[in-house]
Tab-separated table of C-alpha atoms and ligand atoms in Angstrom:
chain	number	residue	atom	x	y	z
L	1	UNK	CA	-25.822	24.570	28.011
L	2	UNK	CA	-26.651	25.728	31.543
L	3	UNK	CA	-25.620	23.328	34.309
L	4	UNK	CA	-27.835	23.223	37.385
L	5	UNK	CA	-26.040	24.320	40.543
L	6	UNK	CA	-29.176	24.184	42.702
L	7	UNK	CA	-28.425	22.785	46.150
L	8	UNK	CA	-24.670	22.940	45.630
L	9	UNK	CA	-22.373	24.355	48.317
L	10	UNK	CA	-19.550	26.742	47.431
L	11	UNK	CA	-16.630	25.817	49.652
L	12	UNK	CA	-13.742	26.025	47.190
L	13	UNK	CA	-13.339	27.111	43.558
L	14	UNK	CA	-11.570	23.783	43.140
L	15	UNK	CA	-14.973	22.051	43.418
L	16	UNK	CA	-16.481	24.058	40.532
L	17	UNK	CA	-16.304	23.080	36.859
L	18	UNK	CA	-15.162	25.707	34.343
L	19	UNK	CA	-18.759	25.759	33.026
L	20	UNK	CA	-20.062	26.563	36.515
L	21	UNK	CA	-17.518	29.379	36.926
L	22	UNK	CA	-18.594	31.009	33.652
L	23	UNK	CA	-22.262	30.461	34.487
L	24	UNK	CA	-21.739	32.500	37.680
L	25	UNK	CA	-20.042	35.252	35.629
L	26	UNK	CA	-22.829	35.338	33.024
L	27	UNK	CA	-25.555	35.682	35.645
L	28	UNK	CA	-23.503	38.261	37.596
L	29	UNK	CA	-23.241	40.377	34.442
L	30	UNK	CA	-27.008	40.191	33.881
L	31	UNK	CA	-27.783	41.027	37.523
L	32	UNK	CA	-25.332	43.936	37.464
L	33	UNK	CA	-27.065	45.396	34.375
L	34	UNK	CA	-30.530	44.879	35.868
L	35	UNK	CA	-29.488	46.658	39.068
L	36	UNK	CA	-27.980	49.545	37.079
L	37	UNK	CA	-31.186	49.981	35.073
L	38	UNK	CA	-33.403	49.624	38.153
L	39	UNK	CA	-35.051	46.453	36.818
L	40	UNK	CA	-36.359	44.146	39.571
L	41	UNK	CA	-34.635	40.763	39.779
L	42	UNK	CA	-36.243	39.061	42.757
L	43	UNK	CA	-34.936	35.576	42.007
L	44	UNK	CA	-34.970	34.509	45.686
L	45	UNK	CA	-38.370	35.831	46.767
L	46	UNK	CA	-39.005	34.846	50.399
L	47	UNK	CA	-35.740	32.875	50.793
L	48	UNK	CA	-33.664	33.098	53.957
L	49	UNK	CA	-29.848	33.162	54.146
L	50	UNK	CA	-28.196	32.707	57.560
L	51	UNK	CA	-24.904	34.621	57.759
L	52	UNK	CA	-22.530	33.374	60.480
L	53	UNK	CA	-19.466	35.489	61.232
L	54	UNK	CA	-16.730	34.381	63.644
L	55	UNK	CA	-14.394	37.069	62.194
L	56	UNK	CA	-15.079	40.734	61.368
L	57	UNK	CA	-16.214	41.857	57.917
L	58	UNK	CA	-17.306	44.945	56.018
L	59	UNK	CA	-17.655	43.877	52.361
L	60	UNK	CA	-18.755	40.278	52.821
L	61	UNK	CA	-21.397	40.968	55.413
L	62	UNK	CA	-22.909	43.987	53.711
L	63	UNK	CA	-22.753	42.671	50.141
L	64	UNK	CA	-24.442	39.387	51.106
L	65	UNK	CA	-27.109	41.171	53.141
L	66	UNK	CA	-27.824	43.778	50.441
L	67	UNK	CA	-27.683	41.024	47.826
L	68	UNK	CA	-30.351	38.925	49.544
L	69	UNK	CA	-32.554	42.006	49.970
L	70	UNK	CA	-32.265	42.878	46.275
L	71	UNK	CA	-33.070	39.282	45.307
L	72	UNK	CA	-36.291	39.462	47.322
L	73	UNK	CA	-35.100	37.406	50.278
L	74	UNK	CA	-33.527	38.153	53.626
L	75	UNK	CA	-29.995	37.795	55.017
L	76	UNK	CA	-29.803	37.212	58.762
L	77	UNK	CA	-26.597	37.989	60.646
L	78	UNK	CA	-25.389	35.727	63.455
L	79	UNK	CA	-22.270	36.474	65.465
L	80	UNK	CA	-20.337	33.194	65.682
L	81	UNK	CA	-19.750	33.895	69.390
L	82	UNK	CA	-23.446	34.233	70.181
L	83	UNK	CA	-24.635	30.916	68.723
L	84	UNK	CA	-23.693	27.442	69.932
L	85	UNK	CA	-21.888	26.365	66.748
L	86	UNK	CA	-19.015	24.013	67.506
L	87	UNK	CA	-18.933	24.811	71.231
L	88	UNK	CA	-21.978	23.765	73.237
L	89	UNK	CA	-23.494	22.078	70.189
L	90	UNK	CA	-21.726	19.970	67.570
L	91	UNK	CA	-21.407	21.266	64.017
L	92	UNK	CA	-23.483	18.355	62.776
L	93	UNK	CA	-26.420	19.077	65.123
L	94	UNK	CA	-26.256	22.797	64.295
L	95	UNK	CA	-26.178	22.011	60.570
L	96	UNK	CA	-29.253	19.787	60.849
L	97	UNK	CA	-31.215	22.334	62.896
L	98	UNK	CA	-30.352	25.330	60.693
L	99	UNK	CA	-31.296	23.306	57.608
L	100	UNK	CA	-34.866	23.179	58.978
L	101	UNK	CA	-35.143	27.000	59.157
L	102	UNK	CA	-33.018	28.440	56.377
L	103	UNK	CA	-32.535	28.098	52.608
L	104	UNK	CA	-28.775	28.681	52.711
L	105	UNK	CA	-25.896	29.563	55.028
L	106	UNK	CA	-22.950	31.879	54.413
L	107	UNK	CA	-20.195	31.380	56.969
L	108	UNK	CA	-16.931	33.176	57.768
L	109	UNK	CA	-14.772	31.376	60.283
L	110	UNK	CA	-11.250	30.278	61.188
L	111	UNK	CA	-11.146	26.507	60.723
L	112	UNK	CA	-11.943	25.450	57.160
L	113	UNK	CA	-13.143	22.063	58.408
L	114	UNK	CA	-16.118	23.770	60.112
L	115	UNK	CA	-17.423	24.821	56.706
L	116	UNK	CA	-16.797	21.389	55.201
L	117	UNK	CA	-18.679	19.779	58.114
L	118	UNK	CA	-21.623	22.197	57.915
L	119	UNK	CA	-22.048	21.211	54.266
L	120	UNK	CA	-21.594	17.527	55.050
L	121	UNK	CA	-24.237	17.392	57.781
L	122	UNK	CA	-26.665	20.070	56.581
L	123	UNK	CA	-29.115	19.744	53.710
L	124	UNK	CA	-28.956	23.345	52.406
L	125	UNK	CA	-26.207	25.074	50.365
L	126	UNK	CA	-23.257	26.397	52.389
L	127	UNK	CA	-21.287	29.353	51.023
L	128	UNK	CA	-17.749	29.914	52.271
L	129	UNK	CA	-17.385	33.596	53.181
L	130	UNK	CA	-13.694	33.118	54.141
L	131	UNK	CA	-11.776	30.631	56.234
L	132	UNK	CA	-8.099	30.584	57.201
L	133	UNK	CA	-7.592	28.394	54.112
L	134	UNK	CA	-9.754	29.908	51.348
L	135	UNK	CA	-11.769	32.938	50.190
L	136	UNK	CA	-13.595	31.667	47.090
L	137	UNK	CA	-16.289	34.389	46.768
L	138	UNK	CA	-13.549	37.021	46.686
L	139	UNK	CA	-11.551	35.276	43.970
L	140	UNK	CA	-14.595	34.513	41.797
L	141	UNK	CA	-15.276	38.262	42.024
L	142	UNK	CA	-11.663	39.070	41.181
L	143	UNK	CA	-11.783	36.887	38.061
L	144	UNK	CA	-15.117	38.460	37.043
L	145	UNK	CA	-13.524	41.910	37.472
L	146	UNK	CA	-10.487	40.955	35.373
L	147	UNK	CA	-12.808	39.590	32.689
L	148	UNK	CA	-14.754	42.879	32.654
L	149	UNK	CA	-11.565	44.912	32.303
L	150	UNK	CA	-9.584	42.686	29.920
L	151	UNK	CA	-12.407	40.803	28.103
L	152	UNK	CA	-10.425	37.580	28.523
L	153	UNK	CA	-8.906	35.478	31.310
L	154	UNK	CA	-7.063	32.624	29.609
L	155	UNK	CA	-3.461	33.537	28.845
L	156	UNK	CA	-3.227	36.482	31.269
L	157	UNK	CA	-0.630	36.520	34.044
L	158	UNK	CA	-1.607	37.342	37.640
L	159	UNK	CA	1.114	37.875	40.228
L	160	UNK	CA	0.177	37.763	43.895
L	161	UNK	CA	2.757	39.382	46.192
L	162	UNK	CA	2.436	38.620	49.902
L	163	UNK	CA	1.646	35.796	52.292
L	164	UNK	CA	1.684	32.684	50.105
L	165	UNK	CA	0.075	30.629	52.871
L	166	UNK	CA	-3.090	32.669	53.321
L	167	UNK	CA	-6.655	32.315	52.052
L	168	UNK	CA	-6.177	34.781	49.173
L	169	UNK	CA	-3.058	33.109	47.788
L	170	UNK	CA	-4.783	29.719	47.962
L	171	UNK	CA	-8.008	30.789	46.284
L	172	UNK	CA	-6.052	32.680	43.594
L	173	UNK	CA	-4.096	29.478	42.891
L	174	UNK	CA	-7.394	27.593	42.611
L	175	UNK	CA	-9.172	30.226	40.542
L	176	UNK	CA	-6.482	31.417	38.120
L	177	UNK	CA	-5.372	27.888	37.266
L	178	UNK	CA	-9.009	26.836	36.738
L	179	UNK	CA	-9.546	29.486	34.026
L	180	UNK	CA	-6.150	29.090	32.334
L	181	UNK	CA	-4.367	32.163	33.715
L	182	UNK	CA	-0.678	32.042	34.605
L	183	UNK	CA	-0.333	32.561	38.348
L	184	UNK	CA	2.819	33.582	40.199
L	185	UNK	CA	3.018	33.703	43.988
L	186	UNK	CA	5.788	35.919	45.383
L	187	UNK	CA	6.279	35.145	49.064
L	188	UNK	CA	9.082	35.248	51.686
L	189	UNK	CA	11.250	32.159	51.983
L	190	UNK	CA	10.063	30.801	55.381
L	191	UNK	CA	8.016	27.590	55.471
L	192	UNK	CA	5.166	29.413	57.201
L	193	UNK	CA	4.606	31.643	54.151
L	194	UNK	CA	4.464	28.869	51.537
L	195	UNK	CA	1.175	27.846	49.924
L	196	UNK	CA	-0.509	24.592	50.911
L	197	UNK	CA	1.155	21.764	48.959
L	198	UNK	CA	-2.116	20.108	47.936
L	199	UNK	CA	-3.498	23.385	46.578
L	200	UNK	CA	-0.288	23.947	44.591
L	201	UNK	CA	-0.454	20.395	43.210
L	202	UNK	CA	-4.091	20.883	42.142
L	203	UNK	CA	-3.213	24.218	40.523
L	204	UNK	CA	-0.336	22.589	38.654
L	205	UNK	CA	-2.661	19.850	37.402
L	206	UNK	CA	-5.152	22.511	36.189
L	207	UNK	CA	-2.323	24.468	34.558
L	208	UNK	CA	-1.110	21.372	32.749
L	209	UNK	CA	-4.619	20.832	31.392
L	210	UNK	CA	-4.976	24.508	30.408
L	211	UNK	CA	-1.430	24.985	29.060
L	212	UNK	CA	-0.743	27.708	31.645
L	213	UNK	CA	1.875	28.158	34.382
L	214	UNK	CA	2.077	28.130	38.185
L	215	UNK	CA	5.174	29.687	39.715
L	216	UNK	CA	6.219	30.201	43.360
L	217	UNK	CA	9.135	32.579	43.906
L	218	UNK	CA	10.770	34.845	46.490
L	219	UNK	CA	11.864	37.415	43.872
L	220	UNK	CA	9.277	40.233	43.543
L	221	UNK	CA	10.864	41.864	40.476
L	222	UNK	CA	11.076	38.608	38.506
L	223	UNK	CA	7.609	37.653	39.774
L	224	UNK	CA	5.784	40.757	38.556
L	225	UNK	CA	7.642	40.860	35.218
L	226	UNK	CA	5.074	41.304	32.424
L	227	UNK	CA	2.164	40.718	34.812
L	228	UNK	CA	-1.316	41.709	33.623
L	229	UNK	CA	-2.539	41.803	37.222
L	230	UNK	CA	-0.666	42.540	40.454
L	231	UNK	CA	-2.531	41.388	43.543
L	232	UNK	CA	-1.656	41.867	47.182
L	233	UNK	CA	-3.260	41.344	50.583
L	234	UNK	CA	-2.540	42.175	54.224
L	235	UNK	CA	0.674	40.723	55.656
L	236	UNK	CA	-1.094	39.460	58.794
L	237	UNK	CA	-4.541	37.986	58.201
L	238	UNK	CA	-7.386	38.002	60.715
L	239	UNK	CA	-6.358	35.865	63.667
L	240	UNK	CA	-2.623	36.648	63.186
L	241	UNK	CA	-2.683	40.046	64.882
L	242	UNK	CA	-0.074	38.877	67.413
L	243	UNK	CA	2.437	38.272	64.591
L	244	UNK	CA	1.862	41.627	62.878
L	245	UNK	CA	5.100	43.349	64.023
L	246	UNK	CA	7.295	40.403	63.142
L	247	UNK	CA	5.557	39.981	59.773
L	248	UNK	CA	6.044	43.671	58.887
L	249	UNK	CA	9.807	43.155	58.945
L	250	UNK	CA	9.647	39.948	56.908
L	251	UNK	CA	7.272	41.313	54.259
L	252	UNK	CA	8.689	44.841	53.835
L	253	UNK	CA	10.767	43.821	50.746
L	254	UNK	CA	7.515	42.660	49.109
L	255	UNK	CA	5.721	46.014	49.373
L	256	UNK	CA	3.827	46.845	46.169
L	257	UNK	CA	5.201	50.301	45.364
L	258	UNK	CA	5.974	52.397	42.289
L	259	UNK	CA	9.414	50.817	41.792
L	260	UNK	CA	7.946	47.302	41.754
L	261	UNK	CA	4.934	47.904	39.484
L	262	UNK	CA	7.232	49.317	36.749
L	263	UNK	CA	8.112	45.697	35.928
L	264	UNK	CA	4.524	44.754	35.089
L	265	UNK	CA	2.806	45.507	31.756
L	266	UNK	CA	1.956	49.214	31.350
L	267	UNK	CA	-1.778	48.434	31.421
L	268	UNK	CA	-1.562	46.112	34.453
L	269	UNK	CA	-4.456	46.033	36.917
L	270	UNK	CA	-3.768	46.526	40.605
L	271	UNK	CA	-6.072	44.442	42.811
L	272	UNK	CA	-6.533	43.968	46.557
L	273	UNK	CA	-9.377	42.188	48.337
L	274	UNK	CA	-9.422	44.995	50.971
L	275	UNK	CA	-9.192	46.025	53.744
L	276	UNK	CA	-5.723	47.386	52.855
L	277	UNK	CA	-3.053	48.704	55.182
L	278	UNK	CA	-1.954	51.679	53.105
L	279	UNK	CA	1.783	52.262	53.440
L	280	UNK	CA	2.373	48.606	54.368
L	281	UNK	CA	1.612	46.018	51.650
L	282	UNK	CA	0.714	48.764	49.142
L	283	UNK	CA	1.454	52.476	48.881
L	284	UNK	CA	-1.133	55.169	48.052
L	285	UNK	CA	0.594	55.912	44.729
L	286	UNK	CA	-0.344	52.397	43.556
L	287	UNK	CA	-3.720	51.754	45.184
L	288	UNK	CA	-4.973	55.205	44.090
L	289	UNK	CA	-3.416	55.015	40.598
L	290	UNK	CA	-5.426	54.688	37.361
L	291	UNK	CA	-4.323	51.025	37.187
L	292	UNK	CA	-6.092	50.235	40.453
L	293	UNK	CA	-9.525	48.585	40.239
L	294	UNK	CA	-10.008	47.912	43.953
L	295	UNK	CA	-13.376	49.643	44.256
L	296	UNK	CA	-14.843	47.995	41.156
L	297	UNK	CA	-13.608	44.750	42.681
L	298	UNK	CA	-15.364	45.552	45.963
L	299	UNK	CA	-18.603	46.496	44.145
L	300	UNK	CA	-18.519	43.298	42.119
L	301	UNK	CA	-18.683	41.220	45.316
L	302	UNK	CA	-22.360	42.155	45.348
L	303	UNK	CA	-23.100	41.097	41.764
L	304	UNK	CA	-21.097	37.864	41.834
L	305	UNK	CA	-22.468	36.723	45.202
L	306	UNK	CA	-26.025	37.472	44.070
L	307	UNK	CA	-25.362	35.211	41.086
L	308	UNK	CA	-23.944	32.479	43.348
L	309	UNK	CA	-26.928	32.670	45.718
L	310	UNK	CA	-29.454	32.701	42.878
L	311	UNK	CA	-27.824	29.630	41.322
L	312	UNK	CA	-27.394	27.491	44.442
L	313	UNK	CA	-30.477	28.522	46.446
P	1	CP	N1	-12.537	41.362	51.104
P	1	CP	C1	-13.315	41.024	52.147
P	1	CP	O1	-13.730	39.886	52.318
P	1	CP	O2	-13.603	42.067	52.965
P	1	CP	P1	-14.311	42.009	54.399
P	1	CP	O3	-13.336	41.371	55.344
P	1	CP	O4	-14.605	43.429	54.713
P	1	CP	O5	-15.555	41.175	54.265
P	2	NVA	N1	-6.179	37.407	54.129
P	2	NVA	C1	-7.129	38.342	54.684
P	2	NVA	C2	-8.272	38.541	53.750
P	2	NVA	C3	-9.307	39.530	54.214
P	2	NVA	C4	-10.443	39.689	53.267
P	2	NVA	C5	-7.603	37.836	56.032
P	2	NVA	O1	-7.910	36.638	56.138
P	2	NVA	O2	-7.649	38.616	56.980
């Protein structure tokens, strides 16, 4: 039975029930088919989404804006630097004011707490478009893409190779464990690259419930062994540009290249949220190989986010 998600914010996949996750996927599939066949699907006629960006974006900004247009509404872009949010005006005042104008807010920012506070003080749904901690819209899309390609999620193994402490690693821990996939994080040994302990504990609790596994390792070969999906991300996330040179040295042994992917299943999927630094975290021979689904993944951002917006707004 359909569960109503109207009015709900999407801050973390951890806050969603399994039923809600699959409801998003079912609507995304319908909206994708309607778009392909040119059938109108104006589920948000006249609705307004505010889109606040304190970090750059290609996919998130454009897919949300196009998505709102196709749903019959409008997406309005605000540069985080050009509005008062959290500087001259408190988050709570901003949240209350924006709630009087808009039907929803999508925000990309640094501090995860900003998103939590917007949702706490506002009265409209808040969608997390990436924080330093999480990137839930990306991972819901990744799971939808895996489901399209493999027809199943439960029982598959996804191995993420890279910065275990970044938003992608965290949301993959949340998302894979939620749907009963085994998830392995391969990351360098330093404390700064380890996933958030609370997120790992939540993933382990999900895995216990689902009968799946959560593994954190520093060994890339053992980590990708028999993987159905190999996932990687940039070594220095937005905001860490100053550490990029140092991180290149630390992460070089974790590069996803032809030698490493040989240890996965022959029909493994290669995934990356993009943008990718080709020749750094992944080589062209892998990202351009037949196993790579990175552009389907990028396209699916549109369909999955349209489903999220239609359900919560
Ligand atoms: N994957 C992703 O969120 O891409 P952008 O930074 O281009 O939005
Ligand atoms: N971890 C990356 C993801 C980009 C979509 C970053 O935060 O820059």
